[in-house]
Short mmCIF file of C-alpha atoms (C1' of nucleotides) in Angstrom, two decimals:
data_model
loop_
_atom_site.label_atom_id
_atom_site.label_comp_id
_atom_site.label_asym_id
_atom_site.label_seq_id
_atom_site.Cartn_x
_atom_site.Cartn_y
_atom_site.Cartn_z
CA UNK N 553 97.41 84.01 102.78
CA UNK N 554 96.96 79.92 102.82
CA UNK N 555 94.15 78.07 105.01
CA UNK N 556 92.62 75.39 105.09
CA UNK N 557 89.81 74.14 102.72
CA UNK N 558 87.01 75.08 103.90
CA UNK N 559 83.92 72.38 103.94
CA UNK N 560 82.93 72.52 100.13
CA UNK N 561 79.55 73.29 99.39
CA UNK N 562 78.45 70.57 96.48
CA UNK N 563 76.40 73.24 93.79
CA UNK N 564 73.47 72.46 94.51
CA UNK N 565 73.90 73.61 98.39
CA UNK N 566 75.40 76.63 96.42
CA UNK N 567 72.42 77.09 93.81
CA UNK N 568 69.68 76.48 96.89
CA UNK N 569 70.66 79.75 97.88
CA UNK N 570 68.30 81.05 95.78
CA UNK N 571 67.37 84.45 94.86
CA UNK N 572 65.96 87.11 97.04
CA UNK N 573 65.19 90.75 95.75
CA UNK N 574 65.13 91.92 99.39
CA UNK N 575 68.48 91.84 101.15
CA UNK N 576 66.72 90.10 103.59
CA UNK N 577 67.14 87.32 101.95
CA UNK N 578 70.40 87.12 101.58
CA UNK N 579 72.30 83.72 102.87
CA UNK N 580 69.74 81.70 103.88
CA UNK N 581 70.24 77.87 104.31
CA UNK N 582 67.81 76.51 102.85
CA UNK N 583 66.62 72.18 101.98
CA UNK N 584 65.80 71.03 98.69
CA UNK N 585 62.04 70.87 98.79
CA UNK N 586 62.73 75.02 99.20
CA UNK N 587 64.82 75.16 96.28
CA UNK N 588 62.16 73.33 94.33
CA UNK N 589 59.65 76.26 95.44
CA UNK N 590 61.68 78.52 93.85
CA UNK N 591 61.24 76.90 90.74
CA UNK N 592 58.01 76.88 91.14
CA UNK N 593 57.30 80.51 92.19
CA UNK N 594 59.64 81.27 88.75
CA UNK N 595 57.75 78.97 86.60
CA UNK N 596 54.50 80.03 88.36
CA UNK N 597 55.83 84.00 88.02
CA UNK N 598 56.23 83.31 84.27
CA UNK N 599 53.03 82.27 83.50
CA UNK N 600 51.96 85.11 84.85
CA UNK N 601 54.11 87.13 83.44
CA UNK N 602 52.17 87.88 80.30
CA UNK N 603 48.66 88.95 81.96
CA UNK N 604 49.25 92.65 83.28
CA UNK N 605 49.65 95.90 81.45
CA UNK N 606 52.52 98.45 81.23
CA UNK N 607 50.80 101.68 82.96
CA UNK N 608 52.60 104.67 82.77
CA UNK N 609 53.54 105.80 86.26
CA UNK N 610 50.87 109.30 85.63
CA UNK N 611 51.01 110.17 89.70
CA UNK N 612 54.27 111.35 90.91
CA UNK N 613 52.95 113.42 93.98
CA UNK N 614 51.90 116.47 94.27
CA UNK N 615 54.42 117.25 96.74
CA UNK N 616 57.42 115.89 94.78
CA UNK N 617 59.50 117.90 92.81
CA UNK N 618 59.09 116.70 89.10
CA UNK N 619 61.44 114.11 88.13
CA UNK N 620 64.13 114.38 84.54
CA UNK N 621 64.33 112.00 82.52
CA UNK N 622 61.91 108.97 81.80
CA UNK N 623 59.32 108.97 83.22
CA UNK N 624 59.89 105.87 85.48
CA UNK N 625 57.41 103.39 85.09
CA UNK N 626 54.53 102.37 87.97
CA UNK N 627 55.78 98.83 89.60
CA UNK N 628 52.68 97.63 88.69
CA UNK N 629 52.07 94.01 90.28
CA UNK N 630 52.60 91.99 86.58
CA UNK N 631 56.06 94.92 86.79
CA UNK N 632 56.90 94.05 89.87
CA UNK N 633 56.92 89.93 88.28
CA UNK N 634 59.02 90.44 85.97
CA UNK N 635 61.59 92.44 87.50
CA UNK N 636 61.65 89.72 89.30
CA UNK N 637 62.14 87.29 87.10
CA UNK N 638 64.72 89.18 85.46
CA UNK N 639 66.82 89.62 88.94
CA UNK N 640 66.78 85.86 89.30
CA UNK N 641 67.62 84.83 85.57
CA UNK N 642 70.41 87.22 86.17
CA UNK N 643 71.65 85.94 89.67
CA UNK N 644 72.25 82.47 88.54
CA UNK N 645 73.59 83.06 85.63
CA UNK N 646 76.44 85.44 87.65
CA UNK N 647 76.53 82.42 89.85
CA UNK N 648 77.34 80.16 87.22
CA UNK N 649 79.64 82.93 85.70
CA UNK N 650 81.59 83.37 89.17
CA UNK N 651 81.59 79.00 89.60
CA UNK N 652 82.91 79.17 86.09
CA UNK N 653 85.78 81.96 87.23
CA UNK N 654 86.50 79.44 90.37
CA UNK N 655 87.06 76.52 88.10
CA UNK N 656 89.20 78.50 85.82
CA UNK N 657 90.91 79.60 89.54
CA UNK N 658 91.35 75.89 90.61
CA UNK N 659 93.01 75.42 86.73
CA UNK N 660 95.23 77.29 87.78
CA UNK N 661 95.55 76.28 90.63
CA UNK N 662 96.78 72.50 89.54
CA UNK N 663 99.43 74.11 87.25
CA UNK N 664 101.75 76.72 89.93
CA UNK N 665 103.59 74.61 92.40
CA UNK N 666 102.57 73.32 95.45
CA UNK N 667 98.27 72.67 94.91
CA UNK N 668 96.83 70.88 97.42
CA UNK N 669 93.33 69.89 98.07
CA UNK N 670 93.91 69.92 101.54
CA UNK N 671 95.29 73.50 101.64
CA UNK N 672 94.50 75.63 99.52
CA UNK N 673 95.88 78.65 97.90
CA UNK N 674 93.74 81.65 98.02
CA UNK N 675 92.89 83.44 94.85
CA UNK N 676 95.10 86.26 95.03
CA UNK N 677 98.16 83.93 96.32
CA UNK N 678 97.03 81.96 92.59
CA UNK N 679 97.15 84.79 90.57
CA UNK N 680 100.27 86.22 92.63
CA UNK N 681 101.99 82.93 92.42
CA UNK N 682 101.48 81.85 88.91
CA UNK N 683 102.03 85.16 87.65
CA UNK N 684 105.62 84.44 89.31
CA UNK N 685 105.81 80.88 87.99
CA UNK N 686 105.17 82.25 84.76
CA UNK N 687 107.46 84.81 84.82
CA UNK N 688 110.94 82.85 86.44
CA UNK N 689 109.58 79.65 83.26
CA UNK N 690 109.79 82.68 80.79
CA UNK N 691 112.79 83.89 82.22
CA UNK N 692 114.45 80.08 81.98
CA UNK N 693 113.78 79.68 78.79
CA UNK N 694 115.18 83.34 77.08
CA UNK N 695 118.74 82.73 79.80
CA UNK N 696 118.83 79.10 79.04
CA UNK N 697 120.34 78.96 82.49
CA UNK N 698 118.39 76.86 85.41
CA UNK N 699 118.74 78.47 88.47
CA UNK N 700 119.21 77.57 92.52
CA UNK N 701 116.63 76.39 94.74
CA UNK N 702 116.62 79.23 96.95
CA UNK N 703 116.52 81.61 93.71
CA UNK N 704 113.79 80.08 92.51
CA UNK N 705 111.95 80.15 95.46
CA UNK N 706 112.86 83.82 96.00
CA UNK N 707 111.42 84.27 92.65
CA UNK N 708 108.57 82.63 93.09
CA UNK N 709 107.07 83.68 95.82
CA UNK N 710 107.90 87.34 95.83
CA UNK N 711 104.82 89.37 96.58
CA UNK N 712 103.30 86.39 98.06
CA UNK N 713 102.12 86.37 101.94
CA UNK N 714 103.78 84.82 104.58
CA UNK N 715 102.22 82.25 104.72
CA UNK N 716 102.05 81.59 101.37
CA UNK N 717 106.12 81.43 101.19
CA UNK N 718 106.98 78.87 103.45
CA UNK N 719 104.66 76.82 101.58
CA UNK N 720 105.94 77.82 97.99
CA UNK N 721 109.51 76.95 100.06
CA UNK N 722 109.13 74.31 101.83
CA UNK N 723 107.07 71.92 98.24
CA UNK N 724 109.74 73.17 96.71
CA UNK N 725 112.74 72.88 99.69
CA UNK N 726 111.28 69.34 99.51
CA UNK N 727 111.33 68.29 96.37
CA UNK N 728 113.56 71.00 94.41
CA UNK N 729 113.94 68.27 91.06
CA UNK N 730 109.83 68.53 90.68
CA UNK N 731 110.10 72.66 89.47
CA UNK N 732 113.33 72.44 88.98
CA UNK N 733 115.57 71.67 85.48
CA UNK N 734 119.01 70.01 86.74
CA UNK N 735 121.73 71.57 86.50
CA UNK N 736 122.47 72.00 83.16
CA UNK N 737 126.41 74.73 82.21
CA UNK N 738 126.72 73.46 79.34
CA UNK N 739 123.88 73.29 77.78
CA UNK N 740 123.84 75.52 74.62
CA UNK N 741 122.07 78.94 75.48
CA UNK N 742 119.25 78.83 73.06
CA UNK N 743 118.07 75.67 73.79
CA UNK N 744 115.56 75.46 76.76
CA UNK N 745 117.34 73.70 80.45
CA UNK N 746 114.34 71.04 80.19
CA UNK N 747 113.93 67.98 77.67
CA UNK N 748 110.54 66.42 78.08
CA UNK N 749 109.84 64.54 78.42
CA UNK N 750 110.36 63.26 80.46
CA UNK N 751 113.59 64.05 81.28
CA UNK N 752 116.79 62.90 83.81
CA UNK N 753 116.39 63.94 87.12
CA UNK N 754 112.87 64.37 86.96
CA UNK N 755 110.27 61.70 88.69
CA UNK N 756 107.03 62.21 90.38
CA UNK N 757 106.56 63.73 94.26
CA UNK N 758 105.66 61.77 96.82
CA UNK N 759 105.25 63.24 99.83
CA UNK N 760 106.90 62.09 102.66
CA UNK N 761 103.53 60.12 104.75
CA UNK N 762 102.42 59.16 101.77
CA UNK N 763 105.69 56.69 100.96
CA UNK N 764 105.40 56.10 104.91
CA UNK N 765 101.71 54.91 104.79
CA UNK N 766 100.96 57.26 106.49
CA UNK N 767 97.88 60.53 104.98
CA UNK N 768 99.33 63.40 104.65
CA UNK N 769 98.95 66.39 107.59
CA UNK N 770 96.40 68.98 106.53
CA UNK N 771 98.90 72.12 105.51
CA UNK N 772 97.04 73.60 108.44
CA UNK N 773 98.78 71.94 110.86
CA UNK N 774 102.68 73.76 109.80
CA UNK N 775 103.64 76.86 111.69
CA UNK N 776 105.19 78.87 109.31
CA UNK N 777 106.96 80.66 112.03
CA UNK N 778 108.91 78.04 112.20
CA UNK N 779 109.67 77.32 108.96
CA UNK N 780 111.56 80.66 107.81
CA UNK N 781 112.42 82.56 110.01
CA UNK N 782 112.65 86.08 107.78
CA UNK N 783 114.70 89.18 108.18
CA UNK N 784 113.65 92.22 107.32
CA UNK N 785 116.25 94.43 105.50
CA UNK N 786 118.66 91.66 104.90
CA UNK N 787 119.13 89.94 101.09
CA UNK N 788 120.35 86.93 100.01
CA UNK N 789 123.52 86.72 102.60
CA UNK N 790 125.60 84.06 100.65
CA UNK N 791 123.06 82.93 98.10
CA UNK N 792 124.21 83.51 95.07
CA UNK N 793 120.84 85.04 93.75
CA UNK N 794 120.13 83.39 90.07
CA UNK N 795 118.10 86.06 88.34
CA UNK N 796 121.30 88.76 89.93
CA UNK N 797 123.17 89.60 86.58
CA UNK N 798 120.95 87.60 84.90
CA UNK N 799 118.26 90.47 84.90
CA UNK N 800 119.07 93.38 86.05
CA UNK N 801 122.84 94.58 85.54
CA UNK N 802 122.31 97.12 87.83
CA UNK N 803 123.36 94.57 90.98
CA UNK N 804 120.40 95.38 92.23
CA UNK N 805 117.81 91.88 93.12
CA UNK N 806 115.77 91.79 90.89
CA UNK N 807 111.64 92.34 91.74
CA UNK N 808 109.08 89.98 89.40
CA UNK N 809 107.13 92.23 86.84
CA UNK N 810 103.72 93.32 88.51
CA UNK N 811 102.18 91.77 84.58
CA UNK N 812 102.99 89.42 83.19
CA UNK N 813 105.74 89.72 80.35
CA UNK N 814 104.24 89.74 76.71
CA UNK N 815 106.45 87.33 75.42
CA UNK N 816 108.88 84.74 76.36
CA UNK N 817 112.14 86.78 74.99
CA UNK N 818 110.24 90.24 75.14
CA UNK N 819 112.08 92.60 77.24
CA UNK N 820 113.03 92.23 80.50
CA UNK N 821 113.82 95.74 81.63
CA UNK N 822 111.19 97.46 82.62
CA UNK N 823 110.49 95.41 85.80
CA UNK N 824 113.06 96.84 87.42
CA UNK N 825 111.37 100.03 87.05
CA UNK N 826 108.40 99.01 88.54
CA UNK N 827 107.43 99.83 91.62
CA UNK N 828 107.32 97.15 94.19
CA UNK N 829 104.85 97.81 97.79
CA UNK N 830 107.77 97.78 100.05
CA UNK N 831 105.97 95.16 102.13
CA UNK N 832 106.19 93.12 99.34
CA UNK N 833 109.99 92.75 99.43
CA UNK N 834 110.77 90.06 101.50
CA UNK N 835 114.39 88.18 102.23
CA UNK N 836 115.21 85.66 104.27
CA UNK N 837 117.43 84.05 105.74
CA UNK N 838 117.17 80.14 107.64
CA UNK N 839 117.80 78.95 110.78
CA UNK N 840 119.79 76.19 111.31
CA UNK N 841 117.91 73.04 113.05
CA UNK N 842 117.84 69.59 113.19
CA UNK N 843 114.20 67.75 113.37
CA UNK N 844 113.13 65.08 114.84
CA UNK N 845 112.78 62.73 111.84
CA UNK N 846 109.92 61.62 113.79
CA UNK N 847 107.82 59.49 110.62
CA UNK N 848 104.80 61.79 108.90
CA UNK N 849 106.87 64.07 107.64
CA UNK N 850 109.01 66.41 110.37
CA UNK N 851 112.64 65.98 108.91
CA UNK N 852 115.54 68.48 108.26
CA UNK N 853 115.96 70.07 104.91
CA UNK N 854 118.84 71.46 104.19
CA UNK N 855 119.51 74.84 101.92
CA UNK N 856 121.93 76.00 100.39
CA UNK N 857 124.96 78.14 101.68
CA UNK N 858 125.57 76.12 104.29
CA UNK N 859 121.59 76.72 105.69
CA UNK N 860 119.05 74.49 106.85
CA UNK N 861 115.62 74.26 106.96
CA UNK N 862 113.42 72.86 109.39
CA UNK N 863 110.15 71.79 108.08
CA UNK N 864 107.70 69.94 110.35
CA UNK N 865 105.01 68.03 109.78
CA UNK N 866 105.28 69.85 106.38
CA UNK N 867 103.28 68.18 102.84
CA UNK N 868 105.34 68.47 100.08
CA UNK N 869 104.09 68.51 96.34
CA UNK N 870 101.71 66.41 94.99
CA UNK N 871 100.66 65.45 92.02
CA UNK N 872 102.38 67.32 89.36
CA UNK N 873 104.46 65.04 87.48
CA UNK N 874 102.33 64.80 84.42
CA UNK N 875 100.96 68.59 84.73
CA UNK N 876 104.45 69.32 84.49
CA UNK N 877 105.10 67.66 81.15
CA UNK N 878 103.08 69.28 79.23
CA UNK N 879 103.82 72.63 81.28
CA UNK N 880 106.92 71.80 79.51
CA UNK N 881 105.82 70.26 76.93
CA UNK N 882 104.20 73.64 75.53
CA UNK N 883 107.03 75.81 76.87
CA UNK N 884 109.35 73.63 74.63
CA UNK N 885 107.10 74.42 72.33
CA UNK N 886 106.67 78.22 72.60
CA UNK N 887 109.63 78.77 72.68
CA UNK N 888 110.74 76.88 69.38
CA UNK N 889 108.24 79.34 68.15
CA UNK N 890 110.34 81.48 68.99
CA UNK N 891 113.05 80.59 67.53
CA UNK N 892 111.72 79.90 64.11
"C1'" DT B 501 86.83 89.48 118.66
"C1'" DA B 502 89.61 91.03 114.26
"C1'" DG B 503 90.48 90.70 110.53
"C1'" DG B 504 90.93 88.02 105.59
"C1'" DC B 505 88.68 85.22 102.49
"C1'" DC B 506 84.70 83.81 99.84
"C1'" DA B 507 79.61 83.29 97.76
"C1'" DT B 508 75.85 86.14 96.58
"C1'" DC B 509 73.13 89.80 95.97
"C1'" DT B 510 72.04 94.26 93.46
"C1'" DG B 511 72.44 97.52 90.29
"C1'" DG B 512 74.96 99.99 87.04
"C1'" DT B 513 77.27 99.84 82.32
"C1'" DC B 514 77.76 98.17 77.56
"C1'" DC B 515 77.47 95.61 74.26
"C1'" DT B 516 74.64 91.97 70.55
"C1'" DA U 20 64.68 93.21 75.35
"C1'" DG U 21 68.42 90.74 77.45
"C1'" DG U 22 73.61 88.73 78.26
"C1'" DA U 23 78.06 89.79 80.37
"C1'" DC U 24 81.07 92.03 82.72
"C1'" DC U 25 81.65 94.46 86.64
"C1'" DA U 26 82.31 96.46 91.40
"C1'" DG U 27 80.19 97.41 95.93
"C1'" DA U 28 77.85 95.88 99.63
"C1'" DT U 29 76.72 91.88 102.62
"C1'" DG U 30 77.59 88.19 106.04
"C1'" DG U 31 79.47 83.89 106.48
"C1'" DC U 32 82.72 80.62 108.38
"C1'" DC U 33 87.94 79.88 109.50
"C1'" DT U 34 91.64 81.22 111.69
"C1'" DA U 35 95.08 83.91 114.50
#
DNA sequence: TAGGCCATCTGGTCCT
DNA sequence: AGGACCAGATGGCCTA
């Protein structure tokens, strides 16, 4: 599910949510002075850390049953302080670790289709989209065929939520060539369909809003319900899925793997046997609408097979050209390595 | 208001 | 002992 970007909290602000050894201390918004207090407290605790002794707990209550295992040490004041220090340090490390994880995820967001600073994909959707993207690109390399746009979108959006599906599809519909190589039917099968950088027809995308000199509206202004009209159980219809026949010889539509392929020349045939939750199956039909053509990104996208896609206030993909060239270069390198 | 997403805390486990 | 990693719990924020 996509959502508007929340007000970003600066790392310092995040760190201000200091640790507490009691649950009651959680999520208490605190100011900068309190952060300093926390540091002072930490230093104070560290100074006093060695003052006290290490007493073994001898006095288990008379009424309490004897416990097995190592004796529990008595929680003296010093021990409590050391415990607090340890916990605070551990919490800080854990925060940093999660921040690193989030940074990596943000990097991933930037290299999958449909990156936007204003409308972030959720973590889970980012991972799903990345998985589909990797798989799709791998398949393009493997087959040497460029998919048609609808098949490409379909492949990318497998298993994604409806809003994310609409978002990704909208981005690709607006600027398919940012992601899709030119159709090159004569391309030798052993060559990837893209030559980098740059390959013909590849251009950096500019959103309509930016082109018109207007700020791009946030993705959150989109109403997904009127972008795609999903019909459950209906297959591609007039659309010819690129991956049909490429991956699955029995005529069934392809299902992306639940896990990425091990290598670009790997065996994809097992994917069709992997279970996919029925809720993950999505098929689309596109309703025909004529947009008003208002400035700021209101228009009509024409899909293949005679169906159109209405997009209102849709902001396209921005700023991918360099990254995509880099990715293509890497993919080429991988491809040629695998050939050699 | 419910549900989704997220950041953080926390305790456990494993490893060095 | 201490750090990394993990999963559960908790509460805040946002949107439908």
